[in-house]
Short mmCIF file of C-alpha atoms in Angstrom, two decimals:
data_model
loop_
_atom_site.label_atom_id
_atom_site.label_comp_id
_atom_site.label_asym_id
_atom_site.label_seq_id
_atom_site.Cartn_x
_atom_site.Cartn_y
_atom_site.Cartn_z
CA MET A 16 -42.31 17.92 39.57
CA ASP A 17 -39.46 18.38 42.08
CA THR A 18 -39.22 21.32 44.47
CA LYS A 19 -36.40 23.05 42.56
CA THR A 20 -38.29 22.86 39.25
CA ARG A 21 -41.52 24.07 40.86
CA SER A 22 -39.75 27.02 42.50
CA THR A 23 -38.06 27.96 39.21
CA LEU A 24 -41.34 27.87 37.30
CA THR A 25 -43.04 29.88 40.03
CA LEU A 26 -40.39 32.57 39.85
CA ILE A 27 -40.52 32.66 36.06
CA ASN A 28 -44.30 32.98 36.12
CA GLY A 29 -44.11 35.73 38.73
CA LEU A 30 -41.52 37.70 36.80
CA THR A 31 -43.44 37.21 33.56
CA LEU A 32 -46.51 38.66 35.24
CA ILE A 33 -44.59 41.67 36.55
CA THR A 34 -42.81 42.23 33.24
CA GLY A 35 -46.14 42.30 31.46
CA LEU A 36 -47.70 44.56 34.04
CA ALA A 37 -44.76 46.95 34.04
CA LEU A 38 -45.22 47.60 30.34
CA THR A 39 -48.67 49.05 30.94
CA ALA A 40 -48.79 52.81 31.49
CA PRO A 41 -49.35 55.33 32.82
CA ALA A 42 -48.89 54.29 36.47
CA LEU A 43 -51.87 56.33 37.71
CA ALA A 44 -54.23 54.62 35.28
CA ALA A 45 -52.76 51.18 35.97
CA ASP A 46 -52.43 51.21 39.75
CA ARG A 47 -55.80 50.59 41.31
CA ASP A 48 -54.76 51.13 44.93
CA ASP A 49 -53.07 53.91 46.84
CA ARG A 50 -52.50 51.66 49.88
CA LEU A 51 -50.16 48.73 50.53
CA ARG A 52 -50.98 46.46 53.48
CA LEU A 53 -47.84 44.66 54.62
CA VAL A 54 -47.81 41.53 56.77
CA VAL A 55 -45.17 42.22 59.46
CA PRO A 56 -44.44 39.41 61.95
CA PRO A 57 -42.59 40.50 65.13
CA TRP A 58 -39.13 39.84 63.69
CA PRO A 59 -36.57 42.65 63.62
CA GLY A 60 -35.46 42.00 60.03
CA VAL A 61 -38.89 42.25 58.46
CA THR A 62 -39.81 45.14 60.79
CA VAL A 63 -36.96 47.32 59.48
CA LYS A 64 -37.32 46.09 55.91
CA SER A 65 -41.02 46.94 55.92
CA GLU A 66 -40.25 50.41 57.26
CA ILE A 67 -37.70 50.98 54.49
CA LEU A 68 -40.34 50.01 51.93
CA ALA A 69 -42.88 52.30 53.61
CA GLN A 70 -40.46 55.22 53.35
CA LEU A 71 -39.96 54.40 49.69
CA ILE A 72 -43.62 54.36 48.71
CA THR A 73 -44.94 57.24 50.81
CA PRO A 74 -43.26 59.96 48.67
CA LEU A 75 -44.66 58.18 45.60
CA GLY A 76 -48.22 58.89 46.71
CA TYR A 77 -49.03 55.60 48.45
CA THR A 78 -49.82 54.75 52.06
CA ALA A 79 -48.18 51.81 53.82
CA GLU A 80 -50.15 49.93 56.47
CA GLN A 81 -48.12 47.50 58.57
CA GLN A 82 -50.18 44.61 59.97
CA GLN A 83 -48.71 42.89 63.03
CA LEU A 84 -49.49 39.28 62.10
CA SER A 85 -47.71 35.95 62.35
CA SER A 86 -46.47 34.45 59.11
CA THR A 87 -49.10 31.69 59.28
CA VAL A 88 -51.94 34.18 59.67
CA GLY A 89 -50.32 36.35 57.01
CA TYR A 90 -50.58 33.65 54.37
CA SER A 91 -54.29 33.33 55.22
CA THR A 92 -54.94 37.08 54.95
CA LEU A 93 -53.06 37.24 51.66
CA GLN A 94 -55.47 34.60 50.37
CA SER A 95 -58.57 36.31 51.78
CA GLY A 96 -57.68 39.73 50.37
CA ASP A 97 -57.11 41.32 53.80
CA SER A 98 -53.36 41.80 53.20
CA ASP A 99 -51.36 42.72 50.12
CA ALA A 100 -47.71 41.76 50.55
CA PHE A 101 -45.22 39.97 52.80
CA LEU A 102 -41.45 40.53 52.83
CA ALA A 103 -40.47 37.52 54.96
CA GLY A 104 -41.47 34.42 53.04
CA TRP A 105 -38.80 32.14 54.54
CA LEU A 106 -38.46 28.85 52.70
CA PRO A 107 -38.27 25.98 53.38
CA ALA A 108 -39.37 26.93 56.92
CA GLN A 109 -42.79 28.17 55.70
CA GLN A 110 -43.12 25.64 52.89
CA GLU A 111 -46.49 24.23 53.94
CA SER A 112 -48.23 27.63 54.15
CA TYR A 113 -46.51 28.82 50.97
CA ASP A 114 -47.50 25.72 48.99
CA ALA A 115 -51.13 25.96 50.10
CA ALA A 116 -51.42 29.61 49.07
CA MET A 117 -49.65 28.94 45.78
CA ALA A 118 -51.88 25.94 45.03
CA ALA A 119 -54.91 28.15 45.59
CA GLY A 120 -53.59 30.61 42.99
CA ALA A 121 -53.76 33.36 45.59
CA ILE A 122 -50.19 34.66 45.62
CA VAL A 123 -47.36 35.71 43.33
CA ASP A 124 -43.78 34.90 44.28
CA LEU A 125 -41.48 37.76 43.26
CA GLY A 126 -38.31 35.96 44.33
CA ASN A 127 -35.81 36.69 47.07
CA ASN A 128 -35.60 40.10 48.71
CA VAL A 129 -32.52 38.93 50.62
CA THR A 130 -29.52 37.27 49.01
CA GLY A 131 -27.26 35.03 51.06
CA ALA A 132 -29.71 33.92 53.76
CA ARG A 133 -28.50 30.82 55.55
CA MET A 134 -28.80 28.88 58.81
CA GLY A 135 -26.82 26.12 60.50
CA PHE A 136 -24.10 25.22 62.98
CA ALA A 137 -22.41 28.52 63.80
CA VAL A 138 -19.14 29.45 65.46
CA PRO A 139 -17.18 32.65 66.09
CA SER A 140 -14.53 33.55 63.52
CA TYR A 141 -11.60 32.57 65.74
CA VAL A 142 -12.87 28.96 65.68
CA VAL A 143 -12.87 29.03 61.87
CA GLU A 144 -9.39 30.54 61.90
CA ALA A 145 -8.31 27.55 64.00
CA GLY A 146 -9.35 25.32 61.09
CA ILE A 147 -12.97 24.36 61.87
CA THR A 148 -15.01 24.89 58.69
CA SER A 149 -17.38 21.91 58.50
CA ALA A 150 -19.82 20.23 60.89
CA GLU A 151 -18.21 16.94 59.86
CA GLN A 152 -15.24 17.90 62.05
CA LEU A 153 -17.44 17.76 65.16
CA ALA A 154 -16.99 13.98 65.06
CA ASP A 155 -13.31 14.36 65.98
CA PRO A 156 -13.03 13.55 69.73
CA GLU A 157 -10.48 16.28 70.37
CA ILE A 158 -12.59 18.90 68.61
CA ALA A 159 -15.72 17.66 70.41
CA LYS A 160 -13.89 18.13 73.70
CA ARG A 161 -13.02 21.75 72.81
CA PHE A 162 -16.74 22.40 72.34
CA ASP A 163 -17.60 20.59 75.60
CA ARG A 164 -19.81 18.31 73.45
CA THR A 165 -22.57 20.94 73.57
CA VAL A 166 -24.55 22.66 70.84
CA TYR A 167 -26.60 25.67 71.92
CA SER A 168 -29.94 26.26 70.25
CA ILE A 169 -33.10 28.34 70.49
CA GLU A 170 -36.51 27.46 71.94
CA SER A 171 -37.37 23.81 72.58
CA GLY A 172 -40.00 22.71 70.09
CA SER A 173 -38.83 25.13 67.39
CA THR A 174 -38.27 23.61 63.96
CA VAL A 175 -34.52 24.16 64.08
CA THR A 176 -34.12 22.68 67.56
CA ASP A 177 -36.08 19.66 66.39
CA MET A 178 -33.57 19.39 63.53
CA LEU A 179 -30.69 19.43 66.01
CA ASP A 180 -32.38 16.86 68.26
CA ALA A 181 -32.84 14.56 65.25
CA ALA A 182 -29.14 14.89 64.40
CA ILE A 183 -28.18 13.93 67.97
CA GLU A 184 -30.59 10.98 67.89
CA THR A 185 -29.12 9.67 64.61
CA ASP A 186 -25.52 10.39 65.65
CA THR A 187 -25.01 12.66 62.64
CA TYR A 188 -21.49 14.16 62.75
CA GLY A 189 -20.84 12.04 65.86
CA LEU A 190 -23.31 14.13 67.89
CA GLY A 191 -24.84 11.09 69.60
CA ASP A 192 -23.07 11.82 72.89
CA TRP A 193 -23.45 15.61 72.68
CA ASP A 194 -25.97 17.75 74.56
CA GLY A 195 -28.39 20.03 72.73
CA MET A 196 -28.93 23.03 75.01
CA ALA A 197 -32.23 24.65 74.04
CA SER A 198 -32.98 28.12 75.35
CA SER A 199 -34.60 31.36 74.31
CA THR A 200 -32.82 33.21 71.52
CA PRO A 201 -31.56 35.86 73.98
CA GLY A 202 -30.46 33.07 76.34
CA MET A 203 -28.51 31.32 73.60
CA LEU A 204 -26.87 34.56 72.48
CA ALA A 205 -25.93 35.36 76.09
CA GLU A 206 -23.91 32.13 76.08
CA VAL A 207 -22.31 33.18 72.79
CA LYS A 208 -21.44 36.62 74.17
CA ALA A 209 -19.79 35.12 77.25
CA ALA A 210 -17.81 32.63 75.18
CA VAL A 211 -16.63 35.27 72.70
CA ALA A 212 -15.48 37.54 75.54
CA GLU A 213 -13.09 34.77 76.64
CA GLU A 214 -12.42 33.40 73.14
CA GLN A 215 -13.82 30.05 74.25
CA TRP A 216 -14.96 27.57 71.61
CA ILE A 217 -18.72 27.43 71.19
CA VAL A 218 -21.03 26.01 68.51
CA PHE A 219 -24.61 27.18 68.29
CA TYR A 220 -27.58 27.56 65.97
CA GLY A 221 -26.93 30.63 63.87
CA TRP A 222 -28.54 32.33 60.92
CA THR A 223 -28.09 35.24 58.62
CA PRO A 224 -29.44 37.87 58.30
CA HIS A 225 -29.22 38.63 62.04
CA TRP A 226 -27.27 41.03 64.24
CA MET A 227 -25.27 38.11 65.65
CA VAL A 228 -23.30 38.05 62.39
CA PRO A 229 -21.59 41.46 62.69
CA GLU A 230 -21.64 41.47 66.51
CA TYR A 231 -19.85 38.15 67.06
CA ASP A 232 -18.24 37.73 63.63
CA THR A 233 -20.40 34.64 63.27
CA ARG A 234 -19.55 32.02 60.64
CA ILE A 235 -21.80 29.14 59.59
CA LEU A 236 -20.13 25.77 59.11
CA ASP A 237 -20.61 23.60 56.04
CA ASP A 238 -23.39 21.09 56.65
CA PRO A 239 -22.98 18.35 54.01
CA ALA A 240 -25.50 16.04 55.75
CA GLY A 241 -28.17 18.77 55.51
CA VAL A 242 -29.08 18.83 59.21
CA TYR A 243 -30.41 22.36 58.73
CA GLY A 244 -31.65 21.83 55.20
CA PRO A 245 -30.21 21.23 51.75
CA ASP A 246 -27.45 23.28 50.15
CA ASN A 247 -25.69 23.92 53.47
CA GLY A 248 -28.76 25.44 55.09
CA ARG A 249 -29.27 28.13 52.48
CA SER A 250 -32.71 29.72 52.65
CA ASP A 251 -34.97 31.82 50.49
CA VAL A 252 -36.48 35.02 51.88
CA LYS A 253 -39.18 35.86 49.38
CA THR A 254 -41.44 38.76 48.56
CA ILE A 255 -44.95 37.35 48.44
CA VAL A 256 -47.80 39.43 46.97
CA ALA A 257 -51.51 38.70 46.76
CA LYS A 258 -52.06 37.88 43.09
CA PRO A 259 -55.06 40.20 42.53
CA TYR A 260 -53.08 43.05 44.10
CA ALA A 261 -50.05 42.46 41.86
CA GLU A 262 -52.25 42.37 38.78
CA ALA A 263 -54.06 45.59 39.72
CA ASN A 264 -50.96 47.56 40.75
CA PRO A 265 -48.09 47.09 38.29
CA ASN A 266 -46.16 50.18 39.40
CA LEU A 267 -45.91 49.07 43.02
CA ALA A 268 -45.46 45.46 41.91
CA ARG A 269 -42.37 46.50 39.97
CA LEU A 270 -40.93 48.21 43.03
CA LEU A 271 -41.66 45.15 45.16
CA ASP A 272 -39.99 42.96 42.56
CA GLN A 273 -36.83 45.11 42.61
CA PHE A 274 -36.65 45.52 46.39
CA GLU A 275 -33.65 43.42 47.47
CA LEU A 276 -30.93 43.56 50.14
CA THR A 277 -27.94 41.38 50.87
CA ALA A 278 -27.87 39.32 54.05
CA ALA A 279 -25.01 41.50 55.32
CA GLN A 280 -27.02 44.68 54.73
CA GLN A 281 -30.04 43.28 56.55
CA SER A 282 -27.83 42.03 59.41
CA ASP A 283 -26.50 45.56 59.84
CA ILE A 284 -29.93 47.17 60.02
CA ILE A 285 -31.13 44.46 62.43
CA ARG A 286 -28.17 45.29 64.65
CA GLU A 287 -29.02 48.99 64.59
CA TYR A 288 -32.67 48.39 65.43
CA SER A 289 -32.64 45.31 67.66
CA LEU A 290 -29.30 45.30 69.45
CA GLU A 291 -28.69 49.04 69.69
CA GLU A 292 -32.44 49.66 70.20
CA ARG A 293 -32.63 52.59 67.82
CA ASP A 294 -35.89 53.96 66.41
CA VAL A 295 -36.97 51.94 63.40
CA GLU A 296 -37.91 55.02 61.35
CA ALA A 297 -34.49 56.58 61.90
CA VAL A 298 -32.68 53.34 61.03
CA ALA A 299 -34.64 53.00 57.78
CA ARG A 300 -34.20 56.63 56.76
CA GLU A 301 -30.46 56.63 57.43
CA TRP A 302 -30.01 53.38 55.50
CA LEU A 303 -31.80 54.77 52.45
CA ALA A 304 -29.80 57.99 52.57
CA ALA A 305 -26.54 56.05 52.86
CA HIS A 306 -27.26 53.70 49.92
CA PRO A 307 -28.14 55.82 46.87
CA GLU A 308 -27.15 53.03 44.49
CA ARG A 309 -29.65 50.63 46.07
CA LEU A 310 -32.30 53.35 46.08
CA ALA A 311 -31.83 53.88 42.34
CA ALA A 312 -32.03 50.13 41.71
CA PHE A 313 -35.24 49.80 43.72
CA LEU A 314 -36.89 52.58 41.73
CA GLU A 315 -35.68 51.80 38.22
CA GLY A 316 -38.67 52.09 35.89
CA VAL A 317 -40.98 53.02 38.79
CA GLU A 318 -43.03 56.23 38.84
CA THR A 319 -44.90 58.21 41.44
CA ARG A 320 -48.59 57.36 41.48
CA ASP A 321 -49.33 60.40 39.32
CA GLY A 322 -46.61 59.52 36.77
CA GLY A 323 -43.77 61.63 38.16
CA ASP A 324 -40.07 60.95 38.82
CA ALA A 325 -39.98 58.38 41.62
CA LEU A 326 -36.29 58.73 42.43
CA ALA A 327 -36.49 62.52 42.70
CA ALA A 328 -39.53 62.24 44.96
CA VAL A 329 -37.84 59.85 47.38
CA GLU A 330 -34.55 61.76 47.39
CA ALA A 331 -36.45 64.94 48.24
CA SER A 332 -38.14 63.16 51.17
CA LEU A 333 -34.76 62.16 52.61
#
């Protein structure tokens, strides 16, 4: 079975499970737990997203516990029963851990909680406006010269920098005589900031959702050779739930299934929290208050733990 077919069947099975669970009522009788333990790696996107979810479920009569764990450890604790859910299942980057947990029958995949996630060769918008839209164009000697034959990337040894190094080694897009400049993420973005201030051409490893998108009007180039993965570097950011927890808590499982943001929305909240260094609780609360249509969608068919009006409870808390 190919990866696409397996992912489709997994999603169908997960949604079938949640659909069946959601039909059981009342919520108080069906939901076994009043606590949700979230795996929260030290990434700004999942930090704010987890806080938004916590502020959603607290007025419903549940307690959110945020566990500061790496994604690798998180998959293990989801399997052992020491964690309940994870909002940052990045695929294909976490494919090995995901596949192992899925093969063990330990997790349910509720699908993407972010739409539009992507990674790849990135440039500021003024480079795109000059006509550069595809990484294939990097092979043009004149264009290569404008970029000083340099691609900036994040930490040496990271998966994505290894991808770039492989592209240079195989001369993909004519990168054989280019330099791959690996640095820390802040170091790379410092180079981007300096280039943007002078409207200099720069190409770097970029991804969305991230605050770099609104801050530097970042655009990701087409990547037909799949240097950063198939389908032009598009990624899944999944909601992963321990299977026994999903089965025992259909009310919360329905909320988790419906919890979804766009990449642009998540980029904005990452900017507020990470770049502007605002308090995560304030960022989450203001986002919920400013997006009543998303709030209603999250809570459609969901009740408080004692069977009350979920939307009214959350609106009152805001």
